[in-house]
Coordinates of C-alpha atoms in Angstrom, one line a residue:
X1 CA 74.4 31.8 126.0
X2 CA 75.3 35.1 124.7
X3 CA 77.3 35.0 121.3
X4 CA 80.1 37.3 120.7
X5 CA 79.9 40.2 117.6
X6 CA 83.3 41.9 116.0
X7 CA 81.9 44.9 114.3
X8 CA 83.8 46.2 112.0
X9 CA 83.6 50.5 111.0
X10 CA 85.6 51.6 107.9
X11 CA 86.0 56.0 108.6
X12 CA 87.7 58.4 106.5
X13 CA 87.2 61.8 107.7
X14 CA 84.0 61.3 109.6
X15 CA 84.6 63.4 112.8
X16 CA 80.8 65.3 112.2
X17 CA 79.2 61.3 112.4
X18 CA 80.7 60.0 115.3
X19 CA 79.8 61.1 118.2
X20 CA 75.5 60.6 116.6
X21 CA 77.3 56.5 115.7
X22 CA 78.7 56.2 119.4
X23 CA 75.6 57.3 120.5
X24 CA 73.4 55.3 118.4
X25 CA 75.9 52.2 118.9
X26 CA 75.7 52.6 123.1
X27 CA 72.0 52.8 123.0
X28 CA 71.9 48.5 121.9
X29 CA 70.3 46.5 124.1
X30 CA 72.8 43.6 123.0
X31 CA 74.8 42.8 126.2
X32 CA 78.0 45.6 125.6
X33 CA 80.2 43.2 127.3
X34 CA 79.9 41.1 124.2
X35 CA 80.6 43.3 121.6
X36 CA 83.6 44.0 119.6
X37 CA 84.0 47.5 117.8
X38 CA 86.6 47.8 115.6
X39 CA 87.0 51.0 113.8
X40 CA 89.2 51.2 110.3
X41 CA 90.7 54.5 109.6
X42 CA 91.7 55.2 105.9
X43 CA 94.0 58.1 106.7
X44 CA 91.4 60.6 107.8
X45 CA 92.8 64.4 107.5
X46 CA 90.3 65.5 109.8
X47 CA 89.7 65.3 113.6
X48 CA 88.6 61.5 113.3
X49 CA 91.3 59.7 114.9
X50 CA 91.4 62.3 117.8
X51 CA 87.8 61.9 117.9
X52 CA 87.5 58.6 118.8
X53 CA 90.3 58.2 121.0
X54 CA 88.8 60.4 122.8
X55 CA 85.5 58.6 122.9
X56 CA 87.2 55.4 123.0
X57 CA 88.0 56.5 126.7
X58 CA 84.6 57.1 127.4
X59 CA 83.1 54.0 126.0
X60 CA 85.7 51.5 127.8
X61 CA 85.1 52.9 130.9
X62 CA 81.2 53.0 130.8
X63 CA 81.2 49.0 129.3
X64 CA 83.5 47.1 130.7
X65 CA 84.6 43.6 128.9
X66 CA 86.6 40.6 128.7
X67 CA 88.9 41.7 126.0
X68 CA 89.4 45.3 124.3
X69 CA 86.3 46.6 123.1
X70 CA 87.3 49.4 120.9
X71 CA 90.2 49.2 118.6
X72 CA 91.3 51.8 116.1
X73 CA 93.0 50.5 113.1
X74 CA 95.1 51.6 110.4
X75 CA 93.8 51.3 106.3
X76 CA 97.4 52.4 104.4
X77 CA 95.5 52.0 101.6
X78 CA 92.8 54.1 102.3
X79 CA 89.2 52.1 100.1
X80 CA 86.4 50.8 101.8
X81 CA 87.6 46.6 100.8
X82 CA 90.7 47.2 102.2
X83 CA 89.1 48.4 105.8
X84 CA 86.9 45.5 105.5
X85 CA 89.8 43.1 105.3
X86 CA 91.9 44.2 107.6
X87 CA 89.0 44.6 109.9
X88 CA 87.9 40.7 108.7
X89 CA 91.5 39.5 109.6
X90 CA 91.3 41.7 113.4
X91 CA 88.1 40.8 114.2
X92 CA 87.9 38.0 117.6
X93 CA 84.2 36.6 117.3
X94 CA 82.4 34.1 114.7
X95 CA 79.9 37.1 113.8
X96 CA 81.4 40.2 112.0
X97 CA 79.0 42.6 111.9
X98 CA 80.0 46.2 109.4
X99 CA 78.4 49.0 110.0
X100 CA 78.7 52.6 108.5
X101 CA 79.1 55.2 110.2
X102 CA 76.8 57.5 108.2
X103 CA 74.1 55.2 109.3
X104 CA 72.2 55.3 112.6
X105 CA 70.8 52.2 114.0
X106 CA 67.9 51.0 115.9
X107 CA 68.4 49.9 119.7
X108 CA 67.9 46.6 118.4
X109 CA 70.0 46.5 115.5
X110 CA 72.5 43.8 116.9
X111 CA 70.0 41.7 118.8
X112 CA 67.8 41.5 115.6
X113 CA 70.9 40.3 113.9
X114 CA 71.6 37.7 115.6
X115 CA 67.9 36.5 116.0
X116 CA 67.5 36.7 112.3
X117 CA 70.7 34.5 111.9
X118 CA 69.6 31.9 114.1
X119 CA 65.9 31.9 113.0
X120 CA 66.7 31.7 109.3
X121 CA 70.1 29.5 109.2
X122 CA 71.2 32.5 106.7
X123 CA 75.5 32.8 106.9
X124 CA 74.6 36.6 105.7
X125 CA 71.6 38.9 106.8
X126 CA 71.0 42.1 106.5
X127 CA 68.0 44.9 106.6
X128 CA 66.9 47.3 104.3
X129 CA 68.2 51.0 103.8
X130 CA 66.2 53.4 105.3
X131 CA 67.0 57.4 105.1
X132 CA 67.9 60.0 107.3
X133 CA 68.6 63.7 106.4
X134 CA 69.8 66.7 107.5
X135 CA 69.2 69.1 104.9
X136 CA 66.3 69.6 102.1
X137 CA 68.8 68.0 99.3
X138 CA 69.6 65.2 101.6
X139 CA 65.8 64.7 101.9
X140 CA 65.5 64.2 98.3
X141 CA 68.1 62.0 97.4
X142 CA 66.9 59.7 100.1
X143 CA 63.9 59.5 98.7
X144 CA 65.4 59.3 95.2
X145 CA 67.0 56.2 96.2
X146 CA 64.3 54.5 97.2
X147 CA 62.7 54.7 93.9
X148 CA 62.3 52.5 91.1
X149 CA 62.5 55.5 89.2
X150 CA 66.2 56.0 90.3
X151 CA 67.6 53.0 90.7
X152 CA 65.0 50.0 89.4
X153 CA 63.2 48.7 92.6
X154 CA 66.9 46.8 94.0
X155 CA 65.7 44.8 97.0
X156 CA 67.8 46.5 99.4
X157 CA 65.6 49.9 99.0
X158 CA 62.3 47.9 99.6
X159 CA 61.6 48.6 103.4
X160 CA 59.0 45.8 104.4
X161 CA 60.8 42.8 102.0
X162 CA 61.6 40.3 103.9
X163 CA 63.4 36.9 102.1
X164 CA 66.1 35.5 100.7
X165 CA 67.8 37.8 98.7
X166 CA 70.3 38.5 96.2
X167 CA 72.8 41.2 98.4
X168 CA 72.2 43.2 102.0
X169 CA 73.2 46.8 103.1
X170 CA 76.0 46.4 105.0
X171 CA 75.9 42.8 106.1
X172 CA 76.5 40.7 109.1
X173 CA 79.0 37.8 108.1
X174 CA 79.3 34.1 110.1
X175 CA 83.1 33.9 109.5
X176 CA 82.9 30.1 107.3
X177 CA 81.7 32.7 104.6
X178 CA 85.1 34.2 104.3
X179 CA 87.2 30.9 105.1
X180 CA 85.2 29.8 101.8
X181 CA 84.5 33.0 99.2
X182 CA 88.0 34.9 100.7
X183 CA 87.7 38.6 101.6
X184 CA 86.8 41.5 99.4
X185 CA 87.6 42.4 95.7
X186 CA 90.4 45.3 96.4
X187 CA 90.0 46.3 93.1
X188 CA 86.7 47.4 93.8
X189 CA 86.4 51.2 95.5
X190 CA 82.6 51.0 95.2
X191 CA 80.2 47.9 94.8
X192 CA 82.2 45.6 96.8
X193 CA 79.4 44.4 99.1
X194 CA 77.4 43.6 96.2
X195 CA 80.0 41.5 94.0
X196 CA 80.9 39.8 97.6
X197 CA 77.6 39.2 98.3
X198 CA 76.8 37.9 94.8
X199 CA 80.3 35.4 95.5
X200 CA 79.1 34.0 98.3
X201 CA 75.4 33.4 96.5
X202 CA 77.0 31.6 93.9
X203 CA 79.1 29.3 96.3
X204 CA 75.8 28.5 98.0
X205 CA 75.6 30.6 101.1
X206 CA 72.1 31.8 102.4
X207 CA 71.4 35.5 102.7
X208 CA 68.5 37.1 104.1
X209 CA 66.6 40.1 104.2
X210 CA 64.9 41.2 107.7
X211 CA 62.8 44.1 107.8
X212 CA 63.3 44.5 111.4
X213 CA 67.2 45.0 110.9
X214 CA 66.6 48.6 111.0
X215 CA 69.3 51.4 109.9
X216 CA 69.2 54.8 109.0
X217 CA 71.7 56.2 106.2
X218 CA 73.0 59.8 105.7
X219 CA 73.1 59.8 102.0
X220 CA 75.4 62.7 99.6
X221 CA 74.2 66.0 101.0
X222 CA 75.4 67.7 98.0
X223 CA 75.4 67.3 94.0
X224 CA 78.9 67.2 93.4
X225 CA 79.1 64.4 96.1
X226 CA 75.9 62.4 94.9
X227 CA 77.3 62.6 90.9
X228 CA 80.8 61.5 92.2
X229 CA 79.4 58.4 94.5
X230 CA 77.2 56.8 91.6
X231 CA 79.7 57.5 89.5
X232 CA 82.1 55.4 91.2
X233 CA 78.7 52.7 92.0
X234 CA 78.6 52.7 88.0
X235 CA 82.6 52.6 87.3
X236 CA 83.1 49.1 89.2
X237 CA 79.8 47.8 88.4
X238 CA 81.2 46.5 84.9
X239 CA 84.1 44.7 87.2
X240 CA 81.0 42.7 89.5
X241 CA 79.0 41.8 86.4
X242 CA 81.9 40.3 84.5
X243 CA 83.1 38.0 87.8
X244 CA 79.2 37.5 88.7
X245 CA 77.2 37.8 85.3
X246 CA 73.9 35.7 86.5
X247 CA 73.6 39.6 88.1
X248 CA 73.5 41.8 85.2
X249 CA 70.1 43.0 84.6
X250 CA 68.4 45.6 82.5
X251 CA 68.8 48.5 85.6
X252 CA 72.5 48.1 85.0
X253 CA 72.7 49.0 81.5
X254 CA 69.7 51.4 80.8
X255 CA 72.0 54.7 82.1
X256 CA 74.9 54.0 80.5
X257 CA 72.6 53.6 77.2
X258 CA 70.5 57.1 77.9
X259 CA 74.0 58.2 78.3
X260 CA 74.9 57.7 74.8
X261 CA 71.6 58.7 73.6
X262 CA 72.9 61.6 75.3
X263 CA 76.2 61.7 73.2
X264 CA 74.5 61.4 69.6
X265 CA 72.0 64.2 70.2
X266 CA 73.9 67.1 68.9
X267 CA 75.1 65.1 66.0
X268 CA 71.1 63.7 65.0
X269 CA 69.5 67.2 65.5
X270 CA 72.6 69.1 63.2
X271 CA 71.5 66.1 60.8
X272 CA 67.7 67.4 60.6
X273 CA 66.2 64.0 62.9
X274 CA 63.9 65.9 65.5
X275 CA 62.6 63.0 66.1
X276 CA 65.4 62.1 68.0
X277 CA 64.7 64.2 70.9
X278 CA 61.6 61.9 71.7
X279 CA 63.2 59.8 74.3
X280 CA 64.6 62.9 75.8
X281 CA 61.3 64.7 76.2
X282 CA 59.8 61.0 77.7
X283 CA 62.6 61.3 80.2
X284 CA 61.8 64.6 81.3
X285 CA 58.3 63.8 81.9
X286 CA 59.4 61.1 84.2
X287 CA 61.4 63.1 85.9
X288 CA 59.2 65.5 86.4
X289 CA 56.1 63.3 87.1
X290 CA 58.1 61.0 89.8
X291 CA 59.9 64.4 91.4
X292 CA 55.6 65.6 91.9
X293 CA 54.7 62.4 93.0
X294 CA 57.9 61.5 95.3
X295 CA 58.6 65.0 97.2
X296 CA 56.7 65.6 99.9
X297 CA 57.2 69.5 100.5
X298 CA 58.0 72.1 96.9
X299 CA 61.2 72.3 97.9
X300 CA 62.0 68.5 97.3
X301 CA 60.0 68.1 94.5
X302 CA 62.5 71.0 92.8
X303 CA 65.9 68.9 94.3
X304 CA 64.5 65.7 93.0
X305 CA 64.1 67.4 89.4
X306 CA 67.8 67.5 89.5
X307 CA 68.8 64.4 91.8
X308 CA 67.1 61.8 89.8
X309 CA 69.6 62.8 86.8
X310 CA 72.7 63.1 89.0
X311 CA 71.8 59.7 89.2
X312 CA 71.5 58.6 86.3
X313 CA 74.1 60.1 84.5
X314 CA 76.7 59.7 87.4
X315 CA 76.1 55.9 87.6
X316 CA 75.7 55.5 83.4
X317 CA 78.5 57.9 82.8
X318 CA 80.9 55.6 85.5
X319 CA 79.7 52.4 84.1
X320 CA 81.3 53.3 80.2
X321 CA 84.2 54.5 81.7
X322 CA 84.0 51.1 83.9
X323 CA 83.9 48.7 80.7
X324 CA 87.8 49.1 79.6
X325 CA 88.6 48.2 83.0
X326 CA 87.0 44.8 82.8
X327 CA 88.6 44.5 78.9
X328 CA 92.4 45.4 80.9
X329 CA 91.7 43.0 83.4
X330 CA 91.0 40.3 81.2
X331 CA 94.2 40.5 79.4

């Protein structure tokens, strides 16, 4: 028998990625009639809305269901946990899936899902994040991303892992998991997969990792965009570690730290300590060795001179700034 999926789309202004995530979602070889898509809008200012009801018209009359297949939500309050919730609390079916809808998916996204969740008895799977791109700098922060060089080897970036796991891109949910662990931290505008994830770890939930889950994410296209996202990734990862701290590890803390290495350069080289500027010259040879050895073309080696410290310095920067808000939420 054929099981029933709700999944659930947060959007915000993504009228260039829909028509490419329509596409991509029509295309699944899981039966249509048995799929749910539930799409959360945060208050786009763009054409999104209009967008999809206007492929909403399309899609219901080209896979006919049972019950409404394509709902468009509100999100008054705009962040990602928010959408999820509301789209959690909508949702019909047993399996919520959430997908992304900067993120195209293989034809067997959905039935791979739902084999892996039957084959592993996980209550969470999940693949690994693969890269698209549209432009050269795209290109590069894809490939920053998945590099241990960027962001420390994380699981999630490791294509053929396949295993038990600590957190999944994205996720597809068997509902008991939220009737147990509750719905997302709201407090938490990035990283709230990951300290949900780590929750439902720690209340003994199963999550796996299946290679042949297979998506495809549009990452930042632009350096004002990629400092601003791991900024953000680094601002609430204080908040995670504090509810979940069996998760800290050393790739959380080493930015924040070159950061304020960073900080007290100016005042050590005024004091006459050249030495000081050691580390800095290390990092730059790393940066420049990885950007040779990552890029494929000369043109992404040069982005990835600058992408790996957008990085870096966005995430560390964000993660100082993130520490009083764990000290004001303990009070």
């Amino acid at each position: 028998m054929v099981e029933n999926i709700s999944v659930i789309i947060p959007v915000y202004n993504e009228a260039s990625y829909l028509d490419t995530l329509i596409a991509s979602l029509g295309k699944q070889d899981y039966p249509k009639s048995a799929v749910e898509l539930l799409f959360v809008d945060g208050g786009s200012t763009d054409e999104t809305v209009e967008r999809l009801k206007q492929l909403r018209e399309v899609y219901v009359t080209e896979h006919k269901a049972e019950f409404d297949p394509f709902r468009i939500l509100a999100n008054p309050h705009k962040i990602v946990p928010h959408a999820l919730n509301i789209g959690i609390e909508a949702a019909s079916h047993d399996v919520i899936v959430r997908l992304d809808a900067h993120t195209e998916y293989a034809e067997d996204y959905l039935s791979q899902v739902m084999k892996t969740l039957a084959e592993t008895g996980a209550d969470i799977v999940g693949g690994p994040t693969r890269v698209a791109s549209r432009s050269l700098f795209q290109k590069a922060v894809g490939t920053a991303i998945c590099s241990r060089f960027a962001i420390g080897g994380s699981r999630v970036h490791q294509e053929s892992y396949r295993g038990e796991t600590d957190s999944v891109t994205f996720g597809s949910w068997r509902r008991r998991v939220f009737e147990k662990a509750g719905g997302f931290d709201t407090r938490l505008v990035r990283n709230q997969d990951d300290e949900f994830h780590y929750r439902a770890k720690s209340l003994g939930f199963k999550l796996f990792q299946e290679p042949d889950i297979r998506l495809y994410y549009y990452p930042r296209d632009n350096p004002t965009g990629l400092f601003r996202q791991y900024y953000q990734y680094g601002k609430y990862k204080p908040l995670v570690l504090a509810k979940v701290k069996s998760e800290i590890k050393a790739r959380h803390l080493i930015p924040s730290g070159f950061v304020l290495y960073l900080v007290s350069l100016p005042v050590a080289l005024l004091s006459g300590w050249w030495w000081w500027m050691m580390p800095l010259v290390i990092y730059a040879a790393a940066d420049l060795l990885f950007s040779a050895k990552n890029g494929e073309s000369p043109g992404e080696k040069c982005c990835l001179l600058v992408v790996y410290p957008l990085i870096h310095l966005g995430y560390g920067s964000g993660f100082l700034r993130g520490i009083p808000l764990v000290l004001s939420a303990d009070r």
